[in-house]
XYZ file of C-alpha atoms in Angstrom:
475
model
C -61.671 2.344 -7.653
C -61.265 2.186 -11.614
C -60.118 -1.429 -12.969
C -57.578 -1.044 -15.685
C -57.998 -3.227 -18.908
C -56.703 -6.743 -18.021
C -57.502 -8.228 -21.736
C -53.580 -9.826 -20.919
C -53.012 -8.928 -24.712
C -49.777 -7.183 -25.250
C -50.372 -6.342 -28.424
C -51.537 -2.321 -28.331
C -50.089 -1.583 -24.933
C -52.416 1.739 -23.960
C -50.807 4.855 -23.069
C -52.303 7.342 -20.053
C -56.258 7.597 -19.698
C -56.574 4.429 -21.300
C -55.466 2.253 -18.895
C -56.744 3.878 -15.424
C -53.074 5.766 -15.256
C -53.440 9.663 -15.033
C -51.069 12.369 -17.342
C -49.946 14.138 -14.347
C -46.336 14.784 -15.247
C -45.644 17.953 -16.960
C -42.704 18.355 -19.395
C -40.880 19.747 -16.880
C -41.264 16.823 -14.734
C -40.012 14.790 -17.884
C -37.400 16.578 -18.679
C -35.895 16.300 -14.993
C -36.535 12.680 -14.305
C -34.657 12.128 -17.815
C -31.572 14.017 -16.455
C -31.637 12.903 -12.729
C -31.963 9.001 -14.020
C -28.810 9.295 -15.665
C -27.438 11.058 -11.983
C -27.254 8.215 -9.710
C -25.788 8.196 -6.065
C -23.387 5.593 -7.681
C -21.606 8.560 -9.444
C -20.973 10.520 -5.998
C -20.127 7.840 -3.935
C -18.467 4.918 -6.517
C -16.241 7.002 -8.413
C -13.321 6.857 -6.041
C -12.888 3.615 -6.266
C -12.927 3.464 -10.285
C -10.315 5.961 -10.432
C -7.851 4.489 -7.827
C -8.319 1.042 -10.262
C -7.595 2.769 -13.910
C -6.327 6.090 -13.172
C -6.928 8.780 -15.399
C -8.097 5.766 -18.034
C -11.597 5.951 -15.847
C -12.630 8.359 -17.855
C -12.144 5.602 -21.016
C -14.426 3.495 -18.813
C -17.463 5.854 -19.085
C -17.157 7.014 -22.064
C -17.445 3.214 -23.154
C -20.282 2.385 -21.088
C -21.864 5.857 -22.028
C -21.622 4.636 -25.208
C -23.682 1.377 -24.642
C -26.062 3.575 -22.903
C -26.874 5.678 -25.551
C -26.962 3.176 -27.648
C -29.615 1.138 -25.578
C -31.679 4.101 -24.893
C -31.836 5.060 -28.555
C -33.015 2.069 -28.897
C -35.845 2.038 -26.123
C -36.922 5.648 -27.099
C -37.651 4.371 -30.940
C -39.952 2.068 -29.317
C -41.345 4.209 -26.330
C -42.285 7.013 -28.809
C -44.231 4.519 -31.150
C -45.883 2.701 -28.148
C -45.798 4.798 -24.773
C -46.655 2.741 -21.792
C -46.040 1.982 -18.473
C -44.452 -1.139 -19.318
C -42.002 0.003 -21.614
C -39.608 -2.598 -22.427
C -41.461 -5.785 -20.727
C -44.344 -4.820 -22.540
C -42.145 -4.339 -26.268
C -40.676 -7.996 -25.223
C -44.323 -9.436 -24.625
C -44.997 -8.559 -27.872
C -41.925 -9.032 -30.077
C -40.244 -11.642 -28.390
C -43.097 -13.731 -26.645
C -44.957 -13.253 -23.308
C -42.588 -15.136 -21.307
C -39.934 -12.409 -22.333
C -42.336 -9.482 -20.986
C -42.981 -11.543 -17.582
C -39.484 -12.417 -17.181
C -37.798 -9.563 -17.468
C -40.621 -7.207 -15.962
C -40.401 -9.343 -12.688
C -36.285 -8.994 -12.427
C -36.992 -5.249 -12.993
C -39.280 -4.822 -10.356
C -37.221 -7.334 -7.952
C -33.874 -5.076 -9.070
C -36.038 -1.847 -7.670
C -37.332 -3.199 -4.636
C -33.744 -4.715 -3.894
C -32.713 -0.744 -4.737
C -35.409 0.242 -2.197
C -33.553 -1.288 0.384
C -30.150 -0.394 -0.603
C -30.922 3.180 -1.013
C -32.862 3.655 2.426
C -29.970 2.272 4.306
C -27.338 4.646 2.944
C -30.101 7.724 3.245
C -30.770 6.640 6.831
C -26.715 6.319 7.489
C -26.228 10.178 6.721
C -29.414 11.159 8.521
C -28.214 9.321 11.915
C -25.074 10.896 11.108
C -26.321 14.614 11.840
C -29.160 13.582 14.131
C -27.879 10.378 16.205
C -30.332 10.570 18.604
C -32.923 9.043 16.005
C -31.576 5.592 15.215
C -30.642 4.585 12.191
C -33.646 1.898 11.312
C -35.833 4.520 11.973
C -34.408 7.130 9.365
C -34.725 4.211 7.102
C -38.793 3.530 7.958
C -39.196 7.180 7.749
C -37.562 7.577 4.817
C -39.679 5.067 3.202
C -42.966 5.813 4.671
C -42.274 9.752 3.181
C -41.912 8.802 -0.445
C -44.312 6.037 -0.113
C -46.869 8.252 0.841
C -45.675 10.796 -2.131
C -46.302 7.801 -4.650
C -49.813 7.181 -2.834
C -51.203 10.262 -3.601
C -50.766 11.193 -7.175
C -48.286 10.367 -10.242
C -48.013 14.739 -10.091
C -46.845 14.397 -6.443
C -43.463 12.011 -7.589
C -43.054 14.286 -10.452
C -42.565 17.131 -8.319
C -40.800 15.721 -5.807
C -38.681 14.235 -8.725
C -38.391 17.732 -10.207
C -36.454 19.246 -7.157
C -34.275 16.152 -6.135
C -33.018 15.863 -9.691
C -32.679 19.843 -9.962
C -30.630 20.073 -6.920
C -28.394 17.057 -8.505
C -28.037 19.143 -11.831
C -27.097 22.427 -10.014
C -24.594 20.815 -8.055
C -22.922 18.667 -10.743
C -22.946 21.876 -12.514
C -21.497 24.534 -10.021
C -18.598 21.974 -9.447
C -17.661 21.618 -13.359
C -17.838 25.151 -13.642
C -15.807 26.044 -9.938
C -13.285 22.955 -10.468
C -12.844 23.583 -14.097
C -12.019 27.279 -13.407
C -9.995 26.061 -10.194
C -7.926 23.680 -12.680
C -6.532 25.975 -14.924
C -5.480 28.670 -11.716
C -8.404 30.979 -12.963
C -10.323 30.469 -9.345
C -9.921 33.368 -6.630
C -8.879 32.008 -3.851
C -8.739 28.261 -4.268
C -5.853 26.272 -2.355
C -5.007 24.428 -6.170
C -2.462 26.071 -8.075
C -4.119 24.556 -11.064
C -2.328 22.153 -13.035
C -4.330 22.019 -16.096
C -4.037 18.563 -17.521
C -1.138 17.781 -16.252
C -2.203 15.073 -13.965
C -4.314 12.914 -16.525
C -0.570 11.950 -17.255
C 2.026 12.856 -15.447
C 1.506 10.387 -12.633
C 2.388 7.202 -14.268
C 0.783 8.154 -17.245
C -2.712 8.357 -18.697
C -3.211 4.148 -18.038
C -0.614 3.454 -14.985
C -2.092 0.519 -14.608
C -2.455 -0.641 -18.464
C -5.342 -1.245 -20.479
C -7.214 -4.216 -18.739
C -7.956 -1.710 -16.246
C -10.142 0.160 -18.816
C -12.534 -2.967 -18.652
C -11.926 -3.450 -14.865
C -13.141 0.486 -14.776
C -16.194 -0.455 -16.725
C -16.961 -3.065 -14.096
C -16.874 -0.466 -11.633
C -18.959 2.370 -13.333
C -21.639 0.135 -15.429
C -24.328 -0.132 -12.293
C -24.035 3.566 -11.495
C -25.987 4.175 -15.317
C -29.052 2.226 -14.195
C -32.091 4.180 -14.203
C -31.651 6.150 -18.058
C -34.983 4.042 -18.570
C -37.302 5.338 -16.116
C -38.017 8.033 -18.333
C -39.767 5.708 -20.950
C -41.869 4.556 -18.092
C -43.581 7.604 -16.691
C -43.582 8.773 -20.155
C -46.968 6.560 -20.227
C -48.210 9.192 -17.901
C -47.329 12.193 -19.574
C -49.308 15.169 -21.193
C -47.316 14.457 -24.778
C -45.424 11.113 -24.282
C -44.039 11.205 -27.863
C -42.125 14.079 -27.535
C -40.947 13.679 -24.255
C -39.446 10.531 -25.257
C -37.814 11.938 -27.927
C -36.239 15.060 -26.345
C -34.839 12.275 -23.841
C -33.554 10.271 -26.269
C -32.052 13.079 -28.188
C -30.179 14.704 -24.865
C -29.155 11.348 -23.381
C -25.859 12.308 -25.087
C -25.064 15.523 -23.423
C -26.378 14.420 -20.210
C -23.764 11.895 -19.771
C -21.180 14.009 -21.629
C -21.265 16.685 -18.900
C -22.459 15.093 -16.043
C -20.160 12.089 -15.784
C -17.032 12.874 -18.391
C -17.395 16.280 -17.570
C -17.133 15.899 -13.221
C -14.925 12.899 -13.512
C -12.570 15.174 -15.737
C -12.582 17.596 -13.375
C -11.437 15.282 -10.539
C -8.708 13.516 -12.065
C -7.162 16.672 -13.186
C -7.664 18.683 -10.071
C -5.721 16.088 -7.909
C -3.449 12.735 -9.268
C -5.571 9.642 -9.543
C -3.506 7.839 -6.879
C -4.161 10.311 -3.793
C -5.346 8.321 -1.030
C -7.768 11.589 -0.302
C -10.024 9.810 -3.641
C -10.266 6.643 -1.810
C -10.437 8.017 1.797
C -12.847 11.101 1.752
C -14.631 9.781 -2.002
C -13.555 11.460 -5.340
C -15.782 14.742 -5.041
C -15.060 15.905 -1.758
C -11.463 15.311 -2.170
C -11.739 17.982 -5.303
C -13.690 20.154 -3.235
C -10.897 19.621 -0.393
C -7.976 20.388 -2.558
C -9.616 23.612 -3.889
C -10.721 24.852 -0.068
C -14.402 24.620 -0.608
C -15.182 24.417 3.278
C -17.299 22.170 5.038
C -16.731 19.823 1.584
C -17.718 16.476 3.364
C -20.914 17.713 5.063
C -22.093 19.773 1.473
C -21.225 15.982 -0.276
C -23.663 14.684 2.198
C -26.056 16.494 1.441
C -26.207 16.175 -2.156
C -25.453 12.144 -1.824
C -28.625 12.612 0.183
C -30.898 13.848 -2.552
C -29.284 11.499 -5.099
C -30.453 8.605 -2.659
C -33.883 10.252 -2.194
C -34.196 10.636 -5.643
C -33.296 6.925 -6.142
C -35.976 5.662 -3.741
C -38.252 7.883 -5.114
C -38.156 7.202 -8.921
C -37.638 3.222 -7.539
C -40.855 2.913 -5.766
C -42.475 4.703 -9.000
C -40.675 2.267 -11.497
C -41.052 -0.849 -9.373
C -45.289 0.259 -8.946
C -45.548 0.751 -12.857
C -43.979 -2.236 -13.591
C -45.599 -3.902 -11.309
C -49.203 -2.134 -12.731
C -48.251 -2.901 -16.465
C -47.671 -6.612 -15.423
C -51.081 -6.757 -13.841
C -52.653 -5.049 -17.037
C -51.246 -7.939 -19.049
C -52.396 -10.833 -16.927
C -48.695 -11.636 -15.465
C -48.994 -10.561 -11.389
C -52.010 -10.226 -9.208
C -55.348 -8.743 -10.860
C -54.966 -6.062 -7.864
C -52.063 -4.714 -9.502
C -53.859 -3.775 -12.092
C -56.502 -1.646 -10.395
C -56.504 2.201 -9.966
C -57.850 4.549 -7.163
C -59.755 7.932 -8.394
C -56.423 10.189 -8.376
C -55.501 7.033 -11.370
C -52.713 5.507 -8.537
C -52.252 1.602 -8.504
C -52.375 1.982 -4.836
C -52.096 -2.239 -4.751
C -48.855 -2.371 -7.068
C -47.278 0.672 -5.207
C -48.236 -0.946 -1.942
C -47.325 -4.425 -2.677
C -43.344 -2.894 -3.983
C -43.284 -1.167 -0.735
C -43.569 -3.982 1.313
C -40.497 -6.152 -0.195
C -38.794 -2.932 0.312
C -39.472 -2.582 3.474
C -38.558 -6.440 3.825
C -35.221 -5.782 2.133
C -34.367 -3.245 4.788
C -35.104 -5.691 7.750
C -33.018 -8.335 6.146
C -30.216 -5.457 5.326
C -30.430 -4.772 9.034
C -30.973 -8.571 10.743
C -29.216 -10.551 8.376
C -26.904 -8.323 6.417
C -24.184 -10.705 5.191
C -26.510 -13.739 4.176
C -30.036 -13.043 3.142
C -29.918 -9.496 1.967
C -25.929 -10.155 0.336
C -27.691 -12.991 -1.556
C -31.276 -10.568 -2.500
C -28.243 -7.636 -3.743
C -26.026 -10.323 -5.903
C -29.291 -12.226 -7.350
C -30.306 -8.307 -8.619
C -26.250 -7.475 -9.442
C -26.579 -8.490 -13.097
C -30.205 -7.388 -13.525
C -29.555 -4.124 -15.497
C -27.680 -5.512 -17.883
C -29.831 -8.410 -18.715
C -32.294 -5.415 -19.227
C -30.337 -3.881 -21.296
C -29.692 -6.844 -23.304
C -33.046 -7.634 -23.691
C -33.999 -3.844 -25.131
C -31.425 -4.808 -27.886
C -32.777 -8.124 -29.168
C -36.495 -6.827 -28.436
C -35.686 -3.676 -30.993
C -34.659 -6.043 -33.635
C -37.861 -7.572 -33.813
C -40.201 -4.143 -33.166
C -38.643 -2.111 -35.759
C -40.751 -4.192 -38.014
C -43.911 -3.849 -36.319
C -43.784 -0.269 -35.886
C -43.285 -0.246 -39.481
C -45.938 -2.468 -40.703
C -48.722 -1.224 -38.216
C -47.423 2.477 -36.596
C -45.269 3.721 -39.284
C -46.823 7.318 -38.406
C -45.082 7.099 -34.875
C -41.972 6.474 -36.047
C -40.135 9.348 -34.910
C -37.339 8.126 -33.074
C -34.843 5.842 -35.357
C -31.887 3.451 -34.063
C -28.944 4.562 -36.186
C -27.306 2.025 -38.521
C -30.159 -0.411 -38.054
C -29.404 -3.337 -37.121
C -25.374 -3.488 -37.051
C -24.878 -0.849 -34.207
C -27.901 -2.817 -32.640
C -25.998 -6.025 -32.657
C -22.515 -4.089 -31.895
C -24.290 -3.021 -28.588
C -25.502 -6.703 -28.313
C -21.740 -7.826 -28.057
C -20.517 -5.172 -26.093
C -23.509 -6.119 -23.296
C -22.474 -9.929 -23.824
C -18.738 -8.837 -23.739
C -19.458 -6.910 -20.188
C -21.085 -9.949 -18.756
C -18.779 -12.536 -19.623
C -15.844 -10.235 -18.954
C -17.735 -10.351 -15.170
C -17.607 -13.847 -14.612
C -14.069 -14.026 -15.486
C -13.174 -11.467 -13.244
C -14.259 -13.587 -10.470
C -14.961 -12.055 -7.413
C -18.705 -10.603 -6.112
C -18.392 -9.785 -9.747
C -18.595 -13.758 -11.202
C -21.326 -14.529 -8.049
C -23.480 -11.316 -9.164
C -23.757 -13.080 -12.587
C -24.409 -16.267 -11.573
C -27.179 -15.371 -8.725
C -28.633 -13.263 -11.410
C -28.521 -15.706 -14.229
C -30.341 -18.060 -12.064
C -32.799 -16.269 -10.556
C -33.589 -15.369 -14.221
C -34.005 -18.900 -15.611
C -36.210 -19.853 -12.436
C -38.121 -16.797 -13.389
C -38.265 -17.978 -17.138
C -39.579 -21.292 -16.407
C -42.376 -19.674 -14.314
C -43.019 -17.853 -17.563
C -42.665 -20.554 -19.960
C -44.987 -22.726 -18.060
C -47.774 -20.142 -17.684
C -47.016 -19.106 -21.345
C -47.794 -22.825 -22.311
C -50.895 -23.386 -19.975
C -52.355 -20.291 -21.206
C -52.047 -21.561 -25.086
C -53.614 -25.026 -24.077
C -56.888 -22.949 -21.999
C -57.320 -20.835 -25.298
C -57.032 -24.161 -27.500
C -59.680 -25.147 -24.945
C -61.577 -22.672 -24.883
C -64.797 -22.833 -27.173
């Protein structure tokens, strides 16, 4: 076993082969966990009920919070290519903001993935029992997890590939059925049951907003949580063979990627068949498109890709949850195990120790589904976007110290320093408050999460404070 640097100072975060961790994902590998991060199961299966709330103005609601997303990750990739590391933005906070910061918001990342764990291996196991009954449904679920734990055991290579394909079968998919529904929406398909109506139906059904503005922001509710995961990328770019420029070809593309994948599908729905078909809500948005052109089989091919979107989900969640988990470790904040690699340069202990909540999560989803585990998924409901939040106030502060002591790294720029930084500041704080007035699961997500964080900030504060009096102490 190799023990990773635990000097606890945040201060030059190491990158791979420093710190114990291995380079064992290829560009490719990069370059496919950047595009399926954006492509959550949220997209397939949470759609439908966006689009039944705003109509055609859905597509308003992600282009907004694709906005915000850019913005954020534009901001974490000027930081990740200065500093690569497998703490990405916990470790940025430690050292910008204060090490309570890193340990506060690096433990509600890894308690939002292990929550995700859970989540994810229930709906995986659901379509699994689905087509083979005969194996219950907790059992998918264990299997499921003991699969892509092993994967994670044996080598940061091993996710990567397995990363590669799920997120390449998401791509192809997302991109046969912009290119077959966009064809099959202007008539131009042979053979497809839709006369094609062009764009008729983004407004000819009550018009483009039936439903009026505030459904824009009711939309963005909806969508925000299907975004999560842009910012695994910056993570495993520690691990890397050339960490700088995969950050920066991921930060550069995050654009596009959520151009054509989400506008470009969720386009393609809404003008294929009006926003207020039951068929969106009933069968879920893509396999009522695929229905209404006379793709056969539509719901079993849906479950198939939803499938690998979930897989994909666990997968990259087990990895993101281990490295945070690792980086925390390195900097003094979890268990010194955490912190310690095997030969093949796996944190076997942090991957093993995520794994176990997970597989905790998925007992309570199954033995207690509408107390414990509702309270674990609202305490983690607001999680992302306190992440988000805290990318934006921790680039305001690192800009400066990649320009006093890495000015050669900087590569990757925020654009119009700091005023879009502190427009995407408002629009997070806008989001959240605009949540708690909703009411709702939305209001409860908020306020779970917003307390879980302060108990976890006090934890923080207090450790910050006794580790300031040992090193006054100290001789």
């Amino acid at each position: 076993m190799t023990k990773a640097s635990t000097s606890g100072d945040p201060g030059n975060a190491p990158v791979a082969g420093e710190d114990g961790l291995k380079a064992g994902l290829k560009n490719r590998h990069l370059s496919m966990i950047a595009i399926g991060g954006v492509i959550g199961a949220g997209l397939f299966v949470g759609s439908g009920s966006g689009i039944a709330a705003a109509g055609p103005g859905i597509l308003l609601s992600y282009a907004l919070v694709g906005a915000m997303v850019v913005f954020v990750m534009r901001m974490l990739g000027e930081m990740a290519a200065a500093n690569p590391t497998s703490g990405s933005f916990s470790a940025y906070a430690d050292r910008a903001l204060g090490r309570w910061a890193g340990f506060t918001i690096g433990w509600l990342y890894w308690f939002f993935w292990v929550v995700v764990l859970a989540v994810e291996a229930t709906a995986g196991a659901a379509i699994l029992n689905g087509w083979i009954p005969a194996v219950p449904q907790w059992a998918w679920a264990l299997i499921v997890m003991v699969v892509l734990t092993a994967t994670n055991l044996a080598s940061v290579s091993s996710y990567g590939e397995f990363e590669f394909w799920f997120a390449g079968i998401k791509v192809v998919a997302i991109a046969a059925f912009i290119v077959i529904g966009g064809l099959a929406m202007f008539g131009m398909l042979p053979g497809s049951d839709n006369p094609g109506a062009g764009l008729d139906n983004l407004t000819s059904h009550g018009g483009f907003l039936p439903n009026g503005p505030g459904a824009i922001l009711t939309g963005v509710l909806m969508v925000v949580f299907s975004f999560m995961g842009s910012e695994i990328v910056t993570l495993a770019a520690g691990e890397s063979e050339d960490p700088q420029r995969a950050v920066r070809q991921a930060t550069n593309s995050v654009i596009w990627r959520i151009g054509v994948f989400y506008l470009g599908s969720i386009l393609v729905v809404v003008s294929l068949l009006p926003w207020d078909s039951k068929a969106i809500t009933e069968k879920g948005s893509y396999v009522a498109a695929l229905d209404t052109i006379g793709i056969p089989h539509a719901g079993q091919i849906m479950n198939v890709i939803v499938l690998t979107a979930v897989l994909s989900c666990l997968n990259s969640g087990l990895y993101t949850a281990s490295r945070m988990a690792f980086s925390l470790g390195q900097r003094g904040d979890a268990p010194k195990a955490f912190s310690v690699v095997n030969k093949r340069g796996v944190p076997m202990a942090a991957i093993l120790g995520s794994v176990v909540f997970g597989f905790l999560s998925v007992i309570f989803n199954y033995v207690w589904p509408d107390t414990v585990f509702k309270f674990l998924l609202n305490a983690s409901g607001a999680i992302a976007l306190f992440v988000w939040l805290v990318i934006c106030v921790t680039q305001l502060k690192f800009r400066g110290i990649i320009k006093r002591e890495m000015p050669e790294r900087h590569f990757v720029k925020m654009w119009l320093f700091p005023y879009l930084t502190w427009a995407t500041i408002g629009m997070i704080t806008f989001v959240l408050g605009y949540m708690v007035y909703d009411g709702g699961d939305n209001r409860e997500q908020v306020l779970l999460s917003t307390l879980l964080g302060v108990v976890v900030l006090v934890i923080g504060l207090v450790r910050d404070k006794r580790r300031k009096a040992a090193e006054t102490v100290a001789p």
